[in-house]
Short mmCIF file of C-alpha atoms in Angstrom, two decimals:
data_model
loop_
_atom_site.label_atom_id
_atom_site.label_comp_id
_atom_site.label_asym_id
_atom_site.label_seq_id
_atom_site.Cartn_x
_atom_site.Cartn_y
_atom_site.Cartn_z
CA UNK A 638 -7.65 2.95 -29.27
CA UNK A 639 -7.30 5.74 -26.73
CA UNK A 640 -8.41 4.58 -23.30
CA UNK A 641 -10.23 7.13 -21.12
CA UNK A 642 -9.17 7.29 -17.49
CA UNK A 643 -10.84 9.32 -14.75
CA UNK A 644 -9.24 9.97 -11.37
CA UNK A 645 -11.61 11.01 -8.59
CA UNK A 646 -10.34 13.58 -6.07
CA UNK A 647 -11.91 15.49 -3.20
CA UNK A 648 -10.87 18.20 -0.72
CA UNK A 649 -7.78 17.18 1.29
CA UNK A 650 -6.99 14.32 -1.08
CA UNK A 651 -3.36 13.20 -1.23
CA UNK A 652 -1.92 15.00 -4.26
CA UNK A 653 0.41 12.18 -5.31
CA UNK A 654 -2.43 9.64 -5.20
CA UNK A 655 -3.86 11.45 -8.22
CA UNK A 656 -0.82 12.89 -9.98
CA UNK A 657 1.38 9.80 -9.60
CA UNK A 658 -0.85 7.51 -11.70
CA UNK A 659 -1.70 10.40 -14.03
CA UNK A 660 1.99 10.89 -14.80
CA UNK A 661 2.47 7.20 -15.55
CA UNK A 662 -0.29 7.33 -18.17
CA UNK A 663 0.97 10.68 -19.50
CA UNK A 664 4.49 9.26 -19.90
CA UNK A 665 3.05 6.31 -21.81
CA UNK A 666 1.43 8.88 -24.13
CA UNK A 667 4.78 10.57 -24.68
CA UNK A 668 6.32 7.32 -25.87
CA UNK A 669 3.35 6.77 -28.17
CA UNK A 670 3.67 10.24 -29.67
CA UNK A 671 7.40 9.66 -30.12
CA UNK A 672 6.49 6.73 -32.33
CA UNK A 673 4.08 8.95 -34.31
CA UNK A 674 1.06 7.18 -32.87
CA UNK A 675 -2.13 8.38 -31.23
CA UNK A 676 -2.16 8.97 -27.46
CA UNK A 677 -2.80 5.77 -25.54
CA UNK A 678 -4.71 7.43 -22.73
CA UNK A 679 -7.03 10.38 -22.15
CA UNK A 680 -6.66 11.41 -18.51
CA UNK A 681 -9.08 13.56 -16.53
CA UNK A 682 -9.45 14.53 -12.88
CA UNK A 683 -13.04 14.59 -11.66
CA UNK A 684 -14.57 15.98 -8.47
CA UNK A 685 -17.77 17.44 -7.05
CA UNK A 686 -16.37 20.93 -7.56
CA UNK A 687 -14.36 22.30 -10.47
CA UNK A 688 -11.49 23.24 -8.17
CA UNK A 689 -10.25 21.00 -5.36
CA UNK A 690 -7.51 21.84 -2.89
CA UNK A 691 -5.41 18.84 -1.89
CA UNK A 692 -3.78 18.31 1.49
CA UNK A 693 -0.57 19.83 0.13
CA UNK A 694 -2.36 23.14 -0.42
CA UNK A 695 -2.17 22.77 -4.21
CA UNK A 696 -5.45 23.32 -6.04
CA UNK A 697 -6.39 21.03 -8.91
CA UNK A 698 -8.79 21.98 -11.70
CA UNK A 699 -11.17 19.12 -12.41
CA UNK A 700 -14.18 18.10 -14.42
CA UNK A 701 -17.35 18.05 -12.36
CA UNK A 702 -18.99 14.69 -11.76
CA UNK A 703 -21.73 15.67 -14.19
CA UNK A 704 -19.13 16.30 -16.90
CA UNK A 705 -17.32 12.99 -16.49
CA UNK A 706 -17.14 10.94 -19.65
CA UNK A 707 -20.07 8.66 -20.45
CA UNK A 708 -17.78 5.84 -21.53
CA UNK A 709 -14.46 5.37 -19.79
CA UNK A 710 -12.04 2.48 -19.51
CA UNK A 711 -10.67 2.93 -15.98
CA UNK A 712 -11.74 4.86 -12.88
CA UNK A 713 -9.25 5.50 -10.07
CA UNK A 714 -10.15 6.88 -6.64
CA UNK A 715 -7.50 8.85 -4.79
CA UNK A 716 -7.06 8.66 -1.02
CA UNK A 717 -5.80 11.06 1.58
CA UNK A 718 -6.75 12.85 4.76
CA UNK A 719 -10.13 13.93 3.40
CA UNK A 720 -11.38 10.45 2.55
CA UNK A 721 -13.46 10.05 5.71
CA UNK A 722 -15.50 13.13 4.85
CA UNK A 723 -15.64 12.00 1.22
CA UNK A 724 -17.26 8.76 2.40
CA UNK A 725 -20.14 10.81 3.81
CA UNK A 726 -20.78 12.60 0.49
CA UNK A 727 -23.65 10.76 -1.28
CA UNK A 728 -22.66 12.12 -4.69
CA UNK A 729 -19.14 10.73 -4.43
CA UNK A 730 -20.23 7.32 -3.13
CA UNK A 731 -22.88 7.06 -5.84
CA UNK A 732 -20.38 8.08 -8.53
CA UNK A 733 -18.04 5.31 -7.41
CA UNK A 734 -20.83 2.74 -7.30
CA UNK A 735 -22.20 3.78 -10.69
CA UNK A 736 -18.83 3.97 -12.39
CA UNK A 737 -17.93 0.45 -11.24
CA UNK A 738 -20.74 -0.94 -13.35
CA UNK A 739 -19.57 0.79 -16.53
CA UNK A 740 -15.77 0.48 -16.55
CA UNK A 741 -13.29 -2.26 -17.37
CA UNK A 742 -11.24 -1.46 -14.25
CA UNK A 743 -12.12 0.22 -10.97
CA UNK A 744 -9.21 1.14 -8.72
CA UNK A 745 -8.19 2.97 -5.58
CA UNK A 746 -4.91 4.40 -4.38
CA UNK A 747 -3.99 4.38 -0.70
CA UNK A 748 -7.00 5.15 1.52
CA UNK A 749 -9.18 5.59 -1.55
CA UNK A 750 -10.11 1.98 -0.71
CA UNK A 751 -12.38 3.44 1.98
CA UNK A 752 -14.58 4.98 -0.74
CA UNK A 753 -14.68 1.72 -2.68
CA UNK A 754 -15.66 -0.13 0.47
CA UNK A 755 -18.27 2.51 1.38
CA UNK A 756 -19.83 1.94 -2.05
CA UNK A 757 -19.96 -1.82 -1.35
CA UNK A 758 -17.49 -2.71 -4.10
CA UNK A 759 -15.03 -4.56 -1.88
CA UNK A 760 -17.42 -6.86 -0.01
CA UNK A 761 -15.90 -10.35 -0.03
CA UNK A 762 -12.93 -9.18 -2.09
CA UNK A 763 -9.23 -8.99 -1.35
CA UNK A 764 -8.02 -5.43 -0.94
CA UNK A 765 -5.17 -3.36 0.41
CA UNK A 766 -4.81 0.17 1.76
CA UNK A 767 -2.16 2.28 3.47
CA UNK A 768 -0.48 0.28 6.27
CA UNK A 769 -1.18 3.03 8.80
CA UNK A 770 -4.95 2.73 8.32
CA UNK A 771 -5.40 -1.04 8.17
CA UNK A 772 -6.80 -1.37 11.70
CA UNK A 773 -9.28 1.45 11.08
CA UNK A 774 -10.31 -0.11 7.77
CA UNK A 775 -10.94 -3.60 9.16
CA UNK A 776 -12.97 -2.09 11.99
CA UNK A 777 -15.21 -0.20 9.58
CA UNK A 778 -15.42 -2.81 6.80
CA UNK A 779 -15.03 -6.30 8.30
CA UNK A 780 -16.63 -7.85 5.22
CA UNK A 781 -13.57 -6.94 3.13
CA UNK A 782 -10.67 -9.41 2.97
CA UNK A 783 -8.02 -6.81 3.74
CA UNK A 784 -4.39 -7.79 3.23
CA UNK A 785 -1.83 -5.61 4.95
CA UNK A 786 1.29 -6.19 2.92
CA UNK A 787 0.93 -6.07 -0.90
CA UNK A 788 1.94 -2.96 -2.83
CA UNK A 789 -1.21 -3.45 -4.91
CA UNK A 790 -3.85 -6.14 -5.41
CA UNK A 791 -6.17 -7.11 -8.21
CA UNK A 792 -9.39 -8.99 -7.49
CA UNK A 793 -11.30 -9.35 -10.73
CA UNK A 794 -11.95 -5.90 -12.15
CA UNK A 795 -11.17 -4.16 -8.85
CA UNK A 796 -7.63 -2.95 -8.16
CA UNK A 797 -6.45 -1.47 -4.86
CA UNK A 798 -3.03 -0.21 -3.83
CA UNK A 799 -1.09 0.57 -0.68
CA UNK A 800 0.02 4.01 0.41
CA UNK A 801 0.70 7.02 -1.81
CA UNK A 802 3.54 6.07 -4.20
CA UNK A 803 2.04 2.59 -4.58
CA UNK A 804 -0.40 4.25 -6.99
CA UNK A 805 2.52 4.52 -9.40
CA UNK A 806 3.13 0.78 -9.11
CA UNK A 807 -0.55 0.15 -9.77
CA UNK A 808 -0.61 2.41 -12.85
CA UNK A 809 2.54 0.78 -14.26
CA UNK A 810 0.85 -2.62 -13.90
CA UNK A 811 -2.15 -1.27 -15.83
CA UNK A 812 0.11 0.01 -18.63
CA UNK A 813 1.79 -3.38 -18.76
CA UNK A 814 -1.59 -5.10 -18.99
CA UNK A 815 -2.74 -2.74 -21.75
CA UNK A 816 0.40 -2.40 -23.87
CA UNK A 817 3.02 -4.88 -22.70
CA UNK A 818 6.06 -5.05 -20.49
CA UNK A 819 8.38 -3.13 -22.82
CA UNK A 820 6.34 0.07 -22.65
CA UNK A 821 5.73 -0.25 -18.90
CA UNK A 822 9.46 -0.73 -18.34
CA UNK A 823 10.25 2.28 -20.53
CA UNK A 824 7.86 4.42 -18.49
CA UNK A 825 9.35 3.14 -15.22
CA UNK A 826 12.84 4.03 -16.42
CA UNK A 827 11.68 7.47 -17.50
CA UNK A 828 10.20 8.10 -14.05
CA UNK A 829 13.23 6.52 -12.32
CA UNK A 830 11.17 3.94 -10.43
CA UNK A 831 11.09 0.16 -10.32
CA UNK A 832 8.65 -1.57 -12.64
CA UNK A 833 7.99 -4.07 -9.83
CA UNK A 834 9.18 -3.29 -6.32
CA UNK A 835 10.47 -6.21 -4.30
CA UNK A 836 8.57 -7.09 -1.15
CA UNK A 837 5.51 -5.38 0.20
CA UNK A 838 4.67 -2.34 2.25
CA UNK A 839 5.49 -4.32 5.41
CA UNK A 840 9.16 -3.57 4.80
CA UNK A 841 8.22 0.02 5.60
CA UNK A 842 5.34 -0.42 8.03
CA UNK A 843 6.76 -2.31 11.00
CA UNK A 844 9.72 -0.04 11.76
CA UNK A 845 7.68 3.05 10.86
CA UNK A 846 4.80 2.10 13.16
CA UNK A 847 7.21 1.62 16.02
CA UNK A 848 9.04 4.85 15.25
CA UNK A 849 5.76 6.73 14.99
CA UNK A 850 4.85 5.51 18.46
CA UNK A 851 7.86 7.32 19.95
CA UNK A 852 10.91 8.89 18.32
CA UNK A 853 13.00 8.10 21.39
CA UNK A 854 13.62 4.59 20.06
CA UNK A 855 13.85 5.38 16.33
CA UNK A 856 17.62 4.75 16.20
CA UNK A 857 17.11 1.45 18.02
CA UNK A 858 14.44 0.34 15.55
CA UNK A 859 16.70 1.15 12.62
CA UNK A 860 19.49 -0.84 14.28
CA UNK A 861 17.18 -3.82 14.87
CA UNK A 862 16.12 -3.83 11.19
CA UNK A 863 19.77 -3.87 10.13
CA UNK A 864 20.79 -6.61 12.58
CA UNK A 865 18.01 -9.20 12.49
CA UNK A 866 20.44 -12.12 12.28
CA UNK A 867 21.89 -11.25 15.69
CA UNK A 868 20.49 -12.64 18.97
CA UNK A 869 18.44 -9.59 19.91
CA UNK A 870 18.05 -10.23 23.61
CA UNK A 871 16.57 -7.80 26.12
CA UNK A 872 20.05 -7.19 27.47
CA UNK A 873 21.41 -6.41 23.99
CA UNK A 874 18.59 -3.98 23.21
CA UNK A 875 18.80 -2.28 26.60
CA UNK A 876 22.53 -1.84 26.19
CA UNK A 877 22.02 -0.38 22.71
CA UNK A 878 19.44 2.04 24.16
CA UNK A 879 21.79 3.00 27.00
CA UNK A 880 19.40 1.87 29.73
CA UNK A 881 19.13 -0.83 32.35
CA UNK A 882 17.10 -3.89 31.36
CA UNK A 883 14.26 -3.13 33.77
CA UNK A 884 14.06 0.55 32.86
CA UNK A 885 14.27 -0.17 29.13
CA UNK A 886 11.53 -2.84 29.22
CA UNK A 887 9.20 -0.53 31.16
CA UNK A 888 9.78 2.61 29.10
CA UNK A 889 9.70 0.78 25.78
CA UNK A 890 6.31 -0.77 26.45
CA UNK A 891 4.90 2.51 27.75
CA UNK A 892 5.99 4.37 24.62
CA UNK A 893 5.33 1.78 21.86
CA UNK A 894 2.60 -0.43 23.28
CA UNK A 895 4.72 -3.55 22.73
CA UNK A 896 7.34 -5.45 24.63
CA UNK A 897 10.83 -5.37 23.07
CA UNK A 898 10.51 -9.07 22.20
CA UNK A 899 7.20 -8.46 20.41
CA UNK A 900 8.72 -5.61 18.42
CA UNK A 901 11.66 -7.74 17.29
CA UNK A 902 9.30 -10.55 16.31
CA UNK A 903 7.07 -8.24 14.25
CA UNK A 904 10.01 -6.71 12.40
CA UNK A 905 11.43 -10.18 11.70
CA UNK A 906 8.05 -11.45 10.53
CA UNK A 907 7.42 -8.63 8.12
CA UNK A 908 10.93 -8.84 6.70
CA UNK A 909 10.35 -12.59 6.15
CA UNK A 910 7.07 -11.85 4.35
CA UNK A 911 8.91 -9.61 1.90
CA UNK A 912 11.62 -12.20 1.28
CA UNK A 913 9.12 -14.99 0.68
CA UNK A 914 7.12 -12.82 -1.71
CA UNK A 915 10.21 -12.27 -3.85
CA UNK A 916 11.05 -15.97 -4.12
CA UNK A 917 13.28 -16.72 -1.12
CA UNK A 918 13.03 -20.21 0.33
CA UNK A 919 11.55 -20.71 3.78
CA UNK A 920 14.90 -21.80 5.21
CA UNK A 921 16.68 -18.81 3.65
CA UNK A 922 14.11 -16.34 4.98
CA UNK A 923 14.27 -17.87 8.44
CA UNK A 924 18.06 -17.58 8.48
CA UNK A 925 18.21 -14.01 7.13
CA UNK A 926 15.57 -12.78 9.57
CA UNK A 927 17.11 -14.35 12.65
CA UNK A 928 14.37 -16.85 13.48
CA UNK A 929 16.92 -19.57 14.11
CA UNK A 930 14.99 -22.30 12.31
CA UNK A 931 12.19 -22.66 9.73
CA UNK A 932 10.01 -24.29 12.39
CA UNK A 933 10.32 -21.27 14.70
CA UNK A 934 9.39 -18.98 11.83
CA UNK A 935 6.46 -21.21 10.89
CA UNK A 936 5.04 -20.97 14.42
CA UNK A 937 5.29 -17.16 14.33
CA UNK A 938 3.52 -17.03 10.94
CA UNK A 939 0.72 -19.27 12.20
CA UNK A 940 0.27 -17.30 15.42
CA UNK A 941 0.31 -13.84 13.87
CA UNK A 942 -1.01 -14.41 10.33
CA UNK A 943 -2.97 -17.64 10.56
CA UNK A 944 -1.02 -19.28 7.72
CA UNK A 945 2.37 -20.92 7.38
CA UNK A 946 5.27 -19.45 5.37
CA UNK A 947 4.71 -21.73 2.37
CA UNK A 948 0.99 -20.93 2.26
CA UNK A 949 1.78 -17.21 2.55
CA UNK A 950 4.20 -17.45 -0.35
CA UNK A 951 1.72 -19.33 -2.53
CA UNK A 952 -1.08 -16.87 -1.76
CA UNK A 953 1.12 -13.96 -2.75
CA UNK A 954 2.20 -15.65 -5.97
CA UNK A 955 -1.39 -16.47 -6.90
#
C-alpha cells in the first residue's frame, strides 16, 4: 500500500525541514522500485499558495491547501524563520488542526512545533523543537511538556523533532516503523547519515549557545568541550583566554550572561545527558564529564533538570 505524505510549508520556511524528510521517503521509493515493487510513499508539498519561497531563496511548487489529499497517512509541518507569521494564519492553523484528526501520524520538524502547539495539538504532550527556540516556546506554550534534548520525540500519534537535520532522523524512524529496520538502514546508508544518532541536540546546543553569545570566546568553548575531564578552574580558563582572572570573569559574564563556572557546568551536564541516553553508566558519565563523583553529578542534574541521572536515563529510554 502506498502511503500518502503531505509536508506543509509557508513563506520563509526552512528548506531542509521539508526536503530532508521528503528525500528519505523518496529514497525508500527508489529501493522499492529496484525490487520491482510499487512506490511505498506518495509525497506532496502543500501550502496556502502554489509557490512558496523558503528562507534560502529557493521557491517550491506546492499543492494548495484545498488540493491536499482527502485521505493521507502522515502530515509533517516544516519550521523555519517564517513560523511565527504562519502561526497567525488561520488557514494554516486550521489545516493542521483538521489534518491531525484524519491522519495516522502528525509531525513537525524543528520550529514547526510552534504550529502544532498553536493548533492545540501538543497540550499536555511531550515535544521537542530547535534548541535555540526552547525558551521562546515554553514562554508561549507552557502547557506543553517541552524537552530540550531529544533529536525527536513520539507521543502517541504526534511526532516532533529538533532542529533542521533532525527531520531526517524523524523520517528514518517513520520508514523503520512502516517497513522495518533493514530498509531504514539502507536509506540511511544511501544518504550517508546515521540511522540513529547518538546523544541528543544538547551535544550541539550548549557550546553553540555560548559561542553565539560572543565569538570572542568560541575557541575557549571548543577547548572546554574537549577537556571536560580536566579541573577547569577560573585560573585555568583565564590563562587559556590570555586574560587575568578578574578581567576574564568580568568580560565573560558580560558577553555570555553566565559565569565561567556556570558555563563549564552546563557543558558538562549536557555532555552527561548524551552519554546517559546512549547507555553509559552514571559513574562512567560522571568520570568522562569531569564531575569528580556520581554524587556531584546527581546534585547538578537535580538542580538544573529536576531529576537525577538514573531517572533521566530511564525517561529517555522509555
